[in-house]
Amino acid sequence: MDSDARTLVISVPDDMLEEDLTGLPGVEVVRWDMGDTAPRTAFDIVVQPYLRSPRVLARLEGIEVRLVQSQSIGYEAAARFLPPGIVYANAASVHEGSTAELAVALTLASQRDIPRFVAAQSEGRWAGPREGDAPIPSLADRRVLIIGFGGVGKAIATRLRGFEAHVEAVATHARTEDDTIVHALEDLPALLPNTDIVILALPGGDETAKLVDDAFLSALPDAALLVNVGRGSLVDTDALLRHLHAGRIRAALDVVDPEPVPADHPLWAAPGLLLTPHVGGASTAMRPRIAALVRTQAERMRRGEDPINVVLRT
């Protein structure tokens, strides 16, 4: 029997979630994008808008809320704006697959020189190999190091296994997990010189800020590829630009610092760079998965169970 038989009130920020949750037994869905004053003084669950500034969380001041459900995996900025007494859950299980797909897509596109071929197509020019050209690098047989082995890192490793790459990972503690050798973070300097492709899948925050600095990039071999689907703050952008312009390494970034990239920023013209606009989780997989997560949270609340994915308690 439900421990909470009353109707749960859930606020949602957009039409899609409103449509997907309306009609859920024992639930009243209220539309609120957190852009203005709350329409109620109390909610059971507030779903935070996707890709909006975390500053909107300050609007929860004075509002009774049992759970705030984020639509993102990262949560490092949320704590600065949440009022006291809030339980905050991230969207683990929603974006891992899509983000891993993009990480693999960026890696393959960069390795197989797809941006050059796209540019040649737009010019009506056949850009096939010529005698004396260096061979296009493969993903097969390359040494790939995934830095960060949470949900996204594991999803990337799973997808890379079919490409015959040599995949290892780095995390806080050394171990073997999901058939992947995971090294400790302190071993990173010794690993980088023997790595062809680095894929960043770490969260942001003070502990990981500018992990990829000049020393990190200098330790990589010539022609190495850096892929970032974690957070832009992981990379020292100025150091990366110096190495790109020197032709030392290549990069494929879905997240950058600054973001969005200003129109006059040197990243736009950097050689050897493939740039996508923070779209790792923005796929057709998101809508059904976030709706399923909110339904799960509501069902657990009605049964008197703790919510899942709790990452903050202010």
PDB file of C-alpha atoms in Angstrom:
ATOM      1  CA  MET A   1       0.000   0.000   0.000  1.00  0.00           C
ATOM      2  CA  ASP A   2       1.284   3.500  -0.825  1.00  0.00           C
ATOM      3  CA  SER A   3       2.688   5.292   2.192  1.00  0.00           C
ATOM      4  CA  ASP A   4       1.729   8.648   0.629  1.00  0.00           C
ATOM      5  CA  ALA A   5      -1.819   8.368  -0.783  1.00  0.00           C
ATOM      6  CA  ARG A   6      -2.218  12.083  -1.521  1.00  0.00           C
ATOM      7  CA  THR A   7      -1.636  13.510  -4.965  1.00  0.00           C
ATOM      8  CA  LEU A   8       1.993  14.372  -5.689  1.00  0.00           C
ATOM      9  CA  VAL A   9       2.639  17.766  -7.255  1.00  0.00           C
ATOM     10  CA  ILE A  10       5.441  17.770  -9.865  1.00  0.00           C
ATOM     11  CA  SER A  11       6.588  20.905 -11.690  1.00  0.00           C
ATOM     12  CA  VAL A  12       8.020  20.487 -15.194  1.00  0.00           C
ATOM     13  CA  PRO A  13       9.734  23.134 -17.348  1.00  0.00           C
ATOM     14  CA  ASP A  14       8.533  22.233 -20.852  1.00  0.00           C
ATOM     15  CA  ASP A  15       5.748  20.867 -23.049  1.00  0.00           C
ATOM     16  CA  MET A  16       7.351  17.483 -23.621  1.00  0.00           C
ATOM     17  CA  LEU A  17       7.688  16.506 -19.972  1.00  0.00           C
ATOM     18  CA  GLU A  18       4.226  17.861 -19.280  1.00  0.00           C
ATOM     19  CA  GLU A  19       2.846  15.636 -22.030  1.00  0.00           C
ATOM     20  CA  ASP A  20       4.838  12.587 -20.937  1.00  0.00           C
ATOM     21  CA  LEU A  21       3.825  12.827 -17.261  1.00  0.00           C
ATOM     22  CA  THR A  22       0.230  14.025 -17.540  1.00  0.00           C
ATOM     23  CA  GLY A  23      -2.143  11.210 -16.615  1.00  0.00           C
ATOM     24  CA  LEU A  24       0.324   9.522 -14.281  1.00  0.00           C
ATOM     25  CA  PRO A  25      -1.832   8.099 -11.437  1.00  0.00           C
ATOM     26  CA  GLY A  26      -1.725  10.143  -8.259  1.00  0.00           C
ATOM     27  CA  VAL A  27       0.272  12.962  -9.841  1.00  0.00           C
ATOM     28  CA  GLU A  28      -0.605  16.576 -10.646  1.00  0.00           C
ATOM     29  CA  VAL A  29       1.705  18.120 -13.235  1.00  0.00           C
ATOM     30  CA  VAL A  30       2.323  21.870 -12.973  1.00  0.00           C
ATOM     31  CA  ARG A  31       4.146  23.837 -15.677  1.00  0.00           C
ATOM     32  CA  TRP A  32       6.979  26.007 -14.293  1.00  0.00           C
ATOM     33  CA  ASP A  33      10.196  26.781 -16.141  1.00  0.00           C
ATOM     34  CA  MET A  34      11.665  28.514 -13.065  1.00  0.00           C
ATOM     35  CA  GLY A  35      11.973  31.737 -15.037  1.00  0.00           C
ATOM     36  CA  ASP A  36       9.664  33.608 -12.701  1.00  0.00           C
ATOM     37  CA  THR A  37       7.961  33.275  -9.305  1.00  0.00           C
ATOM     38  CA  ALA A  38       6.787  29.779  -8.414  1.00  0.00           C
ATOM     39  CA  PRO A  39       3.055  29.167  -8.990  1.00  0.00           C
ATOM     40  CA  ARG A  40       2.866  27.151  -5.737  1.00  0.00           C
ATOM     41  CA  THR A  41       4.402  27.396  -2.306  1.00  0.00           C
ATOM     42  CA  ALA A  42       5.075  23.656  -2.173  1.00  0.00           C
ATOM     43  CA  PHE A  43       6.042  20.886  -4.614  1.00  0.00           C
ATOM     44  CA  ASP A  44       6.896  17.259  -4.144  1.00  0.00           C
ATOM     45  CA  ILE A  45       9.269  17.211  -7.151  1.00  0.00           C
ATOM     46  CA  VAL A  46      10.663  20.138  -9.125  1.00  0.00           C
ATOM     47  CA  VAL A  47      12.259  19.229 -12.469  1.00  0.00           C
ATOM     48  CA  GLN A  48      15.023  21.703 -13.265  1.00  0.00           C
ATOM     49  CA  PRO A  49      15.144  23.152 -16.818  1.00  0.00           C
ATOM     50  CA  TYR A  50      17.721  21.566 -19.121  1.00  0.00           C
ATOM     51  CA  LEU A  51      20.792  23.612 -20.068  1.00  0.00           C
ATOM     52  CA  ARG A  52      19.596  26.710 -18.212  1.00  0.00           C
ATOM     53  CA  SER A  53      21.820  28.582 -15.787  1.00  0.00           C
ATOM     54  CA  PRO A  54      21.816  26.941 -12.333  1.00  0.00           C
ATOM     55  CA  ARG A  55      20.995  30.403 -10.978  1.00  0.00           C
ATOM     56  CA  VAL A  56      17.312  29.542 -11.486  1.00  0.00           C
ATOM     57  CA  LEU A  57      17.628  27.233  -8.477  1.00  0.00           C
ATOM     58  CA  ALA A  58      17.695  30.307  -6.244  1.00  0.00           C
ATOM     59  CA  ARG A  59      13.972  30.706  -7.032  1.00  0.00           C
ATOM     60  CA  LEU A  60      13.349  27.777  -4.677  1.00  0.00           C
ATOM     61  CA  GLU A  61      14.045  30.046  -1.714  1.00  0.00           C
ATOM     62  CA  GLY A  62      11.030  29.892   0.600  1.00  0.00           C
ATOM     63  CA  ILE A  63       9.409  27.065  -1.426  1.00  0.00           C
ATOM     64  CA  GLU A  64       8.767  23.687   0.208  1.00  0.00           C
ATOM     65  CA  VAL A  65      10.319  21.039  -2.045  1.00  0.00           C
ATOM     66  CA  ARG A  66      10.885  17.363  -1.308  1.00  0.00           C
ATOM     67  CA  LEU A  67      13.141  16.706  -4.323  1.00  0.00           C
ATOM     68  CA  VAL A  68      14.752  18.686  -7.130  1.00  0.00           C
ATOM     69  CA  GLN A  69      15.389  16.517 -10.176  1.00  0.00           C
ATOM     70  CA  SER A  70      18.073  17.736 -12.567  1.00  0.00           C
ATOM     71  CA  GLN A  71      18.041  16.814 -16.244  1.00  0.00           C
ATOM     72  CA  SER A  72      21.862  16.765 -16.409  1.00  0.00           C
ATOM     73  CA  ILE A  73      24.511  14.440 -15.021  1.00  0.00           C
ATOM     74  CA  GLY A  74      26.838  17.225 -13.868  1.00  0.00           C
ATOM     75  CA  TYR A  75      25.873  19.054 -10.701  1.00  0.00           C
ATOM     76  CA  GLU A  76      29.000  20.913  -9.586  1.00  0.00           C
ATOM     77  CA  ALA A  77      27.422  24.378 -10.024  1.00  0.00           C
ATOM     78  CA  ALA A  78      24.079  23.570  -8.396  1.00  0.00           C
ATOM     79  CA  ALA A  79      25.279  23.716  -4.778  1.00  0.00           C
ATOM     80  CA  ARG A  80      26.135  27.420  -5.114  1.00  0.00           C
ATOM     81  CA  PHE A  81      22.517  28.356  -5.807  1.00  0.00           C
ATOM     82  CA  LEU A  82      20.383  25.814  -3.934  1.00  0.00           C
ATOM     83  CA  PRO A  83      18.671  27.175  -0.818  1.00  0.00           C
ATOM     84  CA  PRO A  84      19.134  25.198   2.429  1.00  0.00           C
ATOM     85  CA  GLY A  85      17.129  22.045   2.999  1.00  0.00           C
ATOM     86  CA  ILE A  86      17.012  20.793  -0.609  1.00  0.00           C
ATOM     87  CA  VAL A  87      17.529  17.203  -1.770  1.00  0.00           C
ATOM     88  CA  TYR A  88      18.988  17.253  -5.288  1.00  0.00           C
ATOM     89  CA  ALA A  89      19.216  14.334  -7.742  1.00  0.00           C
ATOM     90  CA  ASN A  90      21.128  14.243 -11.007  1.00  0.00           C
ATOM     91  CA  ALA A  91      20.091  12.534 -14.259  1.00  0.00           C
ATOM     92  CA  ALA A  92      22.309   9.466 -14.127  1.00  0.00           C
ATOM     93  CA  SER A  93      20.956   6.859 -16.596  1.00  0.00           C
ATOM     94  CA  VAL A  94      19.648   9.525 -19.013  1.00  0.00           C
ATOM     95  CA  HIS A  95      22.660  10.820 -20.975  1.00  0.00           C
ATOM     96  CA  GLU A  96      25.395   8.194 -20.721  1.00  0.00           C
ATOM     97  CA  GLY A  97      24.523   6.368 -23.940  1.00  0.00           C
ATOM     98  CA  SER A  98      24.131   9.493 -26.071  1.00  0.00           C
ATOM     99  CA  THR A  99      27.287  11.104 -24.682  1.00  0.00           C
ATOM    100  CA  ALA A 100      29.255   7.925 -25.347  1.00  0.00           C
ATOM    101  CA  GLU A 101      27.916   7.834 -28.910  1.00  0.00           C
ATOM    102  CA  LEU A 102      29.166  11.362 -29.515  1.00  0.00           C
ATOM    103  CA  ALA A 103      32.549  10.587 -27.959  1.00  0.00           C
ATOM    104  CA  VAL A 104      32.967   7.700 -30.396  1.00  0.00           C
ATOM    105  CA  ALA A 105      31.650   9.801 -33.301  1.00  0.00           C
ATOM    106  CA  LEU A 106      34.110  12.615 -32.559  1.00  0.00           C
ATOM    107  CA  THR A 107      36.950  10.119 -32.252  1.00  0.00           C
ATOM    108  CA  LEU A 108      36.131   8.380 -35.527  1.00  0.00           C
ATOM    109  CA  ALA A 109      35.528  11.644 -37.407  1.00  0.00           C
ATOM    110  CA  SER A 110      38.864  13.035 -36.262  1.00  0.00           C
ATOM    111  CA  GLN A 111      40.830   9.859 -36.852  1.00  0.00           C
ATOM    112  CA  ARG A 112      39.385   9.287 -40.324  1.00  0.00           C
ATOM    113  CA  ASP A 113      39.757  12.956 -41.363  1.00  0.00           C
ATOM    114  CA  ILE A 114      36.021  13.427 -41.959  1.00  0.00           C
ATOM    115  CA  PRO A 115      36.077  17.253 -41.507  1.00  0.00           C
ATOM    116  CA  ARG A 116      38.525  17.574 -44.422  1.00  0.00           C
ATOM    117  CA  PHE A 117      36.314  15.447 -46.645  1.00  0.00           C
ATOM    118  CA  VAL A 118      33.208  17.445 -45.693  1.00  0.00           C
ATOM    119  CA  ALA A 119      35.030  20.664 -46.615  1.00  0.00           C
ATOM    120  CA  ALA A 120      36.122  19.143 -49.931  1.00  0.00           C
ATOM    121  CA  GLN A 121      32.553  18.041 -50.677  1.00  0.00           C
ATOM    122  CA  SER A 122      31.271  21.589 -50.135  1.00  0.00           C
ATOM    123  CA  GLU A 123      33.878  22.746 -52.688  1.00  0.00           C
ATOM    124  CA  GLY A 124      33.031  20.000 -55.200  1.00  0.00           C
ATOM    125  CA  ARG A 125      36.543  18.613 -54.880  1.00  0.00           C
ATOM    126  CA  TRP A 126      37.621  14.948 -54.799  1.00  0.00           C
ATOM    127  CA  ALA A 127      40.065  14.690 -51.881  1.00  0.00           C
ATOM    128  CA  GLY A 128      41.226  11.095 -52.195  1.00  0.00           C
ATOM    129  CA  PRO A 129      44.701   9.984 -51.152  1.00  0.00           C
ATOM    130  CA  ARG A 130      47.625  10.980 -53.345  1.00  0.00           C
ATOM    131  CA  GLU A 131      50.964   9.295 -53.779  1.00  0.00           C
ATOM    132  CA  GLY A 132      53.192  10.186 -50.856  1.00  0.00           C
ATOM    133  CA  ASP A 133      50.335  11.114 -48.503  1.00  0.00           C
ATOM    134  CA  ALA A 134      50.581   9.760 -44.984  1.00  0.00           C
ATOM    135  CA  PRO A 135      47.924   7.122 -44.251  1.00  0.00           C
ATOM    136  CA  ILE A 136      44.813   8.299 -42.461  1.00  0.00           C
ATOM    137  CA  PRO A 137      44.945   7.170 -38.810  1.00  0.00           C
ATOM    138  CA  SER A 138      42.626   4.389 -37.711  1.00  0.00           C
ATOM    139  CA  LEU A 139      40.807   3.720 -34.484  1.00  0.00           C
ATOM    140  CA  ALA A 140      41.718   0.044 -34.709  1.00  0.00           C
ATOM    141  CA  ASP A 141      44.920  -0.766 -32.820  1.00  0.00           C
ATOM    142  CA  ARG A 142      45.116   2.723 -31.289  1.00  0.00           C
ATOM    143  CA  ARG A 143      45.870   3.105 -27.583  1.00  0.00           C
ATOM    144  CA  VAL A 144      42.862   4.866 -26.056  1.00  0.00           C
ATOM    145  CA  LEU A 145      42.847   6.232 -22.505  1.00  0.00           C
ATOM    146  CA  ILE A 146      39.472   7.212 -21.002  1.00  0.00           C
ATOM    147  CA  ILE A 147      39.920   9.624 -18.105  1.00  0.00           C
ATOM    148  CA  GLY A 148      36.946   9.226 -15.784  1.00  0.00           C
ATOM    149  CA  PHE A 149      35.254   5.865 -15.383  1.00  0.00           C
ATOM    150  CA  GLY A 150      31.787   6.698 -14.141  1.00  0.00           C
ATOM    151  CA  GLY A 151      28.646   6.062 -16.152  1.00  0.00           C
ATOM    152  CA  VAL A 152      29.820   7.946 -19.246  1.00  0.00           C
ATOM    153  CA  GLY A 153      33.344   6.504 -19.195  1.00  0.00           C
ATOM    154  CA  LYS A 154      32.026   2.959 -18.906  1.00  0.00           C
ATOM    155  CA  ALA A 155      29.572   3.546 -21.748  1.00  0.00           C
ATOM    156  CA  ILE A 156      32.407   4.833 -23.944  1.00  0.00           C
ATOM    157  CA  ALA A 157      34.578   1.810 -23.150  1.00  0.00           C
ATOM    158  CA  THR A 158      31.719  -0.559 -24.005  1.00  0.00           C
ATOM    159  CA  ARG A 159      31.246   1.062 -27.409  1.00  0.00           C
ATOM    160  CA  LEU A 160      34.956   1.174 -28.220  1.00  0.00           C
ATOM    161  CA  ARG A 161      35.468  -2.550 -27.704  1.00  0.00           C
ATOM    162  CA  GLY A 162      33.985  -3.293 -31.119  1.00  0.00           C
ATOM    163  CA  PHE A 163      36.547  -1.084 -32.870  1.00  0.00           C
ATOM    164  CA  GLU A 164      39.582  -3.222 -31.959  1.00  0.00           C
ATOM    165  CA  ALA A 165      41.213  -0.385 -30.029  1.00  0.00           C
ATOM    166  CA  HIS A 166      43.342  -0.942 -26.936  1.00  0.00           C
ATOM    167  CA  VAL A 167      41.188   0.697 -24.259  1.00  0.00           C
ATOM    168  CA  GLU A 168      42.229   1.494 -20.690  1.00  0.00           C
ATOM    169  CA  ALA A 169      40.965   4.068 -18.210  1.00  0.00           C
ATOM    170  CA  VAL A 170      42.033   6.360 -15.377  1.00  0.00           C
ATOM    171  CA  ALA A 171      40.021   7.029 -12.228  1.00  0.00           C
ATOM    172  CA  THR A 172      40.620   7.839  -8.578  1.00  0.00           C
ATOM    173  CA  HIS A 173      41.462   4.232  -7.677  1.00  0.00           C
ATOM    174  CA  ALA A 174      43.162   1.495  -9.684  1.00  0.00           C
ATOM    175  CA  ARG A 175      41.087  -1.597 -10.430  1.00  0.00           C
ATOM    176  CA  THR A 176      39.759  -3.829 -13.183  1.00  0.00           C
ATOM    177  CA  GLU A 177      36.104  -3.132 -13.923  1.00  0.00           C
ATOM    178  CA  ASP A 178      33.829  -4.113 -16.808  1.00  0.00           C
ATOM    179  CA  ASP A 179      36.786  -5.891 -18.449  1.00  0.00           C
ATOM    180  CA  THR A 180      38.722  -2.603 -18.480  1.00  0.00           C
ATOM    181  CA  ILE A 181      42.042  -1.939 -16.763  1.00  0.00           C
ATOM    182  CA  VAL A 182      41.564   1.216 -14.682  1.00  0.00           C
ATOM    183  CA  HIS A 183      44.680   3.039 -13.520  1.00  0.00           C
ATOM    184  CA  ALA A 184      44.945   5.418 -10.588  1.00  0.00           C
ATOM    185  CA  LEU A 185      44.993   9.132 -11.397  1.00  0.00           C
ATOM    186  CA  GLU A 186      48.510   9.402  -9.959  1.00  0.00           C
ATOM    187  CA  ASP A 187      49.736   7.119 -12.785  1.00  0.00           C
ATOM    188  CA  LEU A 188      48.582   9.539 -15.495  1.00  0.00           C
ATOM    189  CA  PRO A 189      51.993  11.156 -16.241  1.00  0.00           C
ATOM    190  CA  ALA A 190      53.477   7.738 -17.012  1.00  0.00           C
ATOM    191  CA  LEU A 191      50.526   6.734 -19.223  1.00  0.00           C
ATOM    192  CA  LEU A 192      50.276   9.786 -21.468  1.00  0.00           C
ATOM    193  CA  PRO A 193      53.454   9.258 -23.547  1.00  0.00           C
ATOM    194  CA  ASN A 194      52.098   5.877 -24.674  1.00  0.00           C
ATOM    195  CA  THR A 195      48.586   7.075 -25.514  1.00  0.00           C
ATOM    196  CA  ASP A 196      47.252   7.838 -28.997  1.00  0.00           C
ATOM    197  CA  ILE A 197      43.770   9.040 -28.002  1.00  0.00           C
ATOM    198  CA  VAL A 198      42.646  10.607 -24.711  1.00  0.00           C
ATOM    199  CA  ILE A 199      38.904  10.841 -24.021  1.00  0.00           C
ATOM    200  CA  LEU A 200      37.854  13.053 -21.104  1.00  0.00           C
ATOM    201  CA  ALA A 201      34.700  11.922 -19.269  1.00  0.00           C
ATOM    202  CA  LEU A 202      35.222  13.631 -15.918  1.00  0.00           C
ATOM    203  CA  PRO A 203      32.886  16.021 -14.075  1.00  0.00           C
ATOM    204  CA  GLY A 204      33.862  19.635 -13.535  1.00  0.00           C
ATOM    205  CA  GLY A 205      34.765  21.325 -10.261  1.00  0.00           C
ATOM    206  CA  ASP A 206      37.828  22.628  -8.492  1.00  0.00           C
ATOM    207  CA  GLU A 207      39.512  19.218  -8.280  1.00  0.00           C
ATOM    208  CA  THR A 208      39.501  18.676 -12.050  1.00  0.00           C
ATOM    209  CA  ALA A 209      39.883  22.279 -13.294  1.00  0.00           C
ATOM    210  CA  LYS A 210      42.588  22.541 -16.011  1.00  0.00           C
ATOM    211  CA  LEU A 211      43.672  18.952 -15.514  1.00  0.00           C
ATOM    212  CA  VAL A 212      44.697  19.103 -19.157  1.00  0.00           C
ATOM    213  CA  ASP A 213      47.367  21.792 -19.016  1.00  0.00           C
ATOM    214  CA  ASP A 214      50.602  22.404 -20.909  1.00  0.00           C
ATOM    215  CA  ALA A 215      52.432  19.621 -19.050  1.00  0.00           C
ATOM    216  CA  PHE A 216      49.642  17.139 -19.818  1.00  0.00           C
ATOM    217  CA  LEU A 217      49.576  18.050 -23.516  1.00  0.00           C
ATOM    218  CA  SER A 218      53.376  18.058 -23.779  1.00  0.00           C
ATOM    219  CA  ALA A 219      53.478  14.499 -22.435  1.00  0.00           C
ATOM    220  CA  LEU A 220      51.314  13.200 -25.287  1.00  0.00           C
ATOM    221  CA  PRO A 221      53.050  11.869 -28.407  1.00  0.00           C
ATOM    222  CA  ASP A 222      52.933  13.819 -31.656  1.00  0.00           C
ATOM    223  CA  ALA A 223      49.592  13.564 -33.523  1.00  0.00           C
ATOM    224  CA  ALA A 224      47.716  12.394 -30.426  1.00  0.00           C
ATOM    225  CA  LEU A 225      43.992  13.170 -30.274  1.00  0.00           C
ATOM    226  CA  LEU A 226      42.242  14.803 -27.293  1.00  0.00           C
ATOM    227  CA  VAL A 227      38.450  14.277 -27.066  1.00  0.00           C
ATOM    228  CA  ASN A 228      36.417  16.084 -24.401  1.00  0.00           C
ATOM    229  CA  VAL A 229      32.814  15.135 -23.571  1.00  0.00           C
ATOM    230  CA  GLY A 230      33.193  15.905 -19.851  1.00  0.00           C
ATOM    231  CA  ARG A 231      33.380  19.604 -18.968  1.00  0.00           C
ATOM    232  CA  GLY A 232      35.121  22.505 -20.679  1.00  0.00           C
ATOM    233  CA  SER A 233      36.833  23.445 -17.413  1.00  0.00           C
ATOM    234  CA  LEU A 234      38.934  20.270 -17.621  1.00  0.00           C
ATOM    235  CA  VAL A 235      41.115  21.819 -20.330  1.00  0.00           C
ATOM    236  CA  ASP A 236      43.366  24.872 -20.238  1.00  0.00           C
ATOM    237  CA  THR A 237      42.125  26.418 -23.481  1.00  0.00           C
ATOM    238  CA  ASP A 238      45.165  28.667 -23.978  1.00  0.00           C
ATOM    239  CA  ALA A 239      47.539  25.717 -23.616  1.00  0.00           C
ATOM    240  CA  LEU A 240      45.446  23.648 -26.015  1.00  0.00           C
ATOM    241  CA  LEU A 241      45.481  26.431 -28.614  1.00  0.00           C
ATOM    242  CA  ARG A 242      49.283  26.621 -28.445  1.00  0.00           C
ATOM    243  CA  HIS A 243      49.617  22.885 -29.093  1.00  0.00           C
ATOM    244  CA  LEU A 244      47.029  22.926 -31.893  1.00  0.00           C
ATOM    245  CA  HIS A 245      48.770  25.785 -33.684  1.00  0.00           C
ATOM    246  CA  ALA A 246      52.102  23.995 -33.290  1.00  0.00           C
ATOM    247  CA  GLY A 247      50.587  20.978 -35.052  1.00  0.00           C
ATOM    248  CA  ARG A 248      51.546  18.793 -32.122  1.00  0.00           C
ATOM    249  CA  ILE A 249      48.155  17.303 -31.378  1.00  0.00           C
ATOM    250  CA  ARG A 250      44.544  17.294 -32.575  1.00  0.00           C
ATOM    251  CA  ALA A 251      41.357  17.814 -30.587  1.00  0.00           C
ATOM    252  CA  ALA A 252      37.618  17.088 -30.788  1.00  0.00           C
ATOM    253  CA  LEU A 253      35.587  18.994 -28.207  1.00  0.00           C
ATOM    254  CA  ASP A 254      31.904  18.918 -27.325  1.00  0.00           C
ATOM    255  CA  VAL A 255      32.509  21.047 -24.228  1.00  0.00           C
ATOM    256  CA  VAL A 256      34.811  24.044 -24.054  1.00  0.00           C
ATOM    257  CA  ASP A 257      35.882  26.977 -21.906  1.00  0.00           C
ATOM    258  CA  PRO A 258      34.425  29.522 -22.609  1.00  0.00           C
ATOM    259  CA  GLU A 259      30.997  28.231 -23.562  1.00  0.00           C
ATOM    260  CA  PRO A 260      29.330  29.189 -25.785  1.00  0.00           C
ATOM    261  CA  VAL A 261      32.417  30.117 -27.782  1.00  0.00           C
ATOM    262  CA  PRO A 262      32.386  33.862 -28.668  1.00  0.00           C
ATOM    263  CA  ALA A 263      32.277  34.639 -32.387  1.00  0.00           C
ATOM    264  CA  ASP A 264      35.786  36.141 -32.356  1.00  0.00           C
ATOM    265  CA  HIS A 265      37.431  33.430 -30.250  1.00  0.00           C
ATOM    266  CA  PRO A 266      40.585  31.771 -31.691  1.00  0.00           C
ATOM    267  CA  LEU A 267      39.110  28.312 -31.171  1.00  0.00           C
ATOM    268  CA  TRP A 268      37.012  28.745 -34.326  1.00  0.00           C
ATOM    269  CA  ALA A 269      40.104  28.949 -36.528  1.00  0.00           C
ATOM    270  CA  ALA A 270      42.337  26.519 -34.634  1.00  0.00           C
ATOM    271  CA  PRO A 271      43.926  23.887 -36.895  1.00  0.00           C
ATOM    272  CA  GLY A 272      43.238  20.231 -36.150  1.00  0.00           C
ATOM    273  CA  LEU A 273      40.124  20.994 -34.105  1.00  0.00           C
ATOM    274  CA  LEU A 274      36.632  19.504 -34.474  1.00  0.00           C
ATOM    275  CA  LEU A 275      34.075  21.407 -32.390  1.00  0.00           C
ATOM    276  CA  THR A 276      30.475  20.506 -31.505  1.00  0.00           C
ATOM    277  CA  PRO A 277      28.210  22.764 -29.381  1.00  0.00           C
ATOM    278  CA  HIS A 278      27.663  20.742 -26.170  1.00  0.00           C
ATOM    279  CA  VAL A 279      25.214  18.268 -27.692  1.00  0.00           C
ATOM    280  CA  GLY A 280      26.409  15.058 -26.029  1.00  0.00           C
ATOM    281  CA  GLY A 281      23.100  14.337 -24.313  1.00  0.00           C
ATOM    282  CA  ALA A 282      20.834  16.107 -26.787  1.00  0.00           C
ATOM    283  CA  SER A 283      19.458  13.142 -28.722  1.00  0.00           C
ATOM    284  CA  THR A 284      16.162  11.329 -29.137  1.00  0.00           C
ATOM    285  CA  ALA A 285      17.143   9.110 -26.201  1.00  0.00           C
ATOM    286  CA  MET A 286      16.789  11.968 -23.718  1.00  0.00           C
ATOM    287  CA  ARG A 287      13.021  12.511 -23.733  1.00  0.00           C
ATOM    288  CA  PRO A 288      11.873   8.987 -22.845  1.00  0.00           C
ATOM    289  CA  ARG A 289      14.709   8.492 -20.366  1.00  0.00           C
ATOM    290  CA  ILE A 290      14.146  11.677 -18.369  1.00  0.00           C
ATOM    291  CA  ALA A 291      10.411  10.965 -18.267  1.00  0.00           C
ATOM    292  CA  ALA A 292      11.138   7.437 -17.023  1.00  0.00           C
ATOM    293  CA  LEU A 293      13.459   8.799 -14.324  1.00  0.00           C
ATOM    294  CA  VAL A 294      10.866  11.303 -13.058  1.00  0.00           C
ATOM    295  CA  ARG A 295       8.215   8.546 -13.017  1.00  0.00           C
ATOM    296  CA  THR A 296      10.584   6.361 -11.001  1.00  0.00           C
ATOM    297  CA  GLN A 297      11.173   9.163  -8.494  1.00  0.00           C
ATOM    298  CA  ALA A 298       7.411   9.716  -8.134  1.00  0.00           C
ATOM    299  CA  GLU A 299       6.717   6.010  -7.659  1.00  0.00           C
ATOM    300  CA  ARG A 300       9.446   5.722  -5.026  1.00  0.00           C
ATOM    301  CA  MET A 301       8.113   8.784  -3.222  1.00  0.00           C
ATOM    302  CA  ARG A 302       4.605   7.319  -3.109  1.00  0.00           C
ATOM    303  CA  ARG A 303       6.016   4.081  -1.657  1.00  0.00           C
ATOM    304  CA  GLY A 304       7.926   6.005   1.000  1.00  0.00           C
ATOM    305  CA  GLU A 305      11.292   5.044  -0.499  1.00  0.00           C
ATOM    306  CA  ASP A 306      14.312   7.304  -0.834  1.00  0.00           C
ATOM    307  CA  PRO A 307      14.907   8.878  -4.257  1.00  0.00           C
ATOM    308  CA  ILE A 308      17.683   7.578  -6.491  1.00  0.00           C
ATOM    309  CA  ASN A 309      20.608   9.570  -7.909  1.00  0.00           C
ATOM    310  CA  VAL A 310      20.807  11.919  -4.902  1.00  0.00           C
ATOM    311  CA  VAL A 311      24.042  13.914  -5.175  1.00  0.00           C
ATOM    312  CA  LEU A 312      23.398  16.942  -2.910  1.00  0.00           C
ATOM    313  CA  ARG A 313      21.655  17.662   0.360  1.00  0.00           C
ATOM    314  CA  THR A 314      21.876  21.337   1.283  1.00  0.00           C
TER     315      THR A 314
END
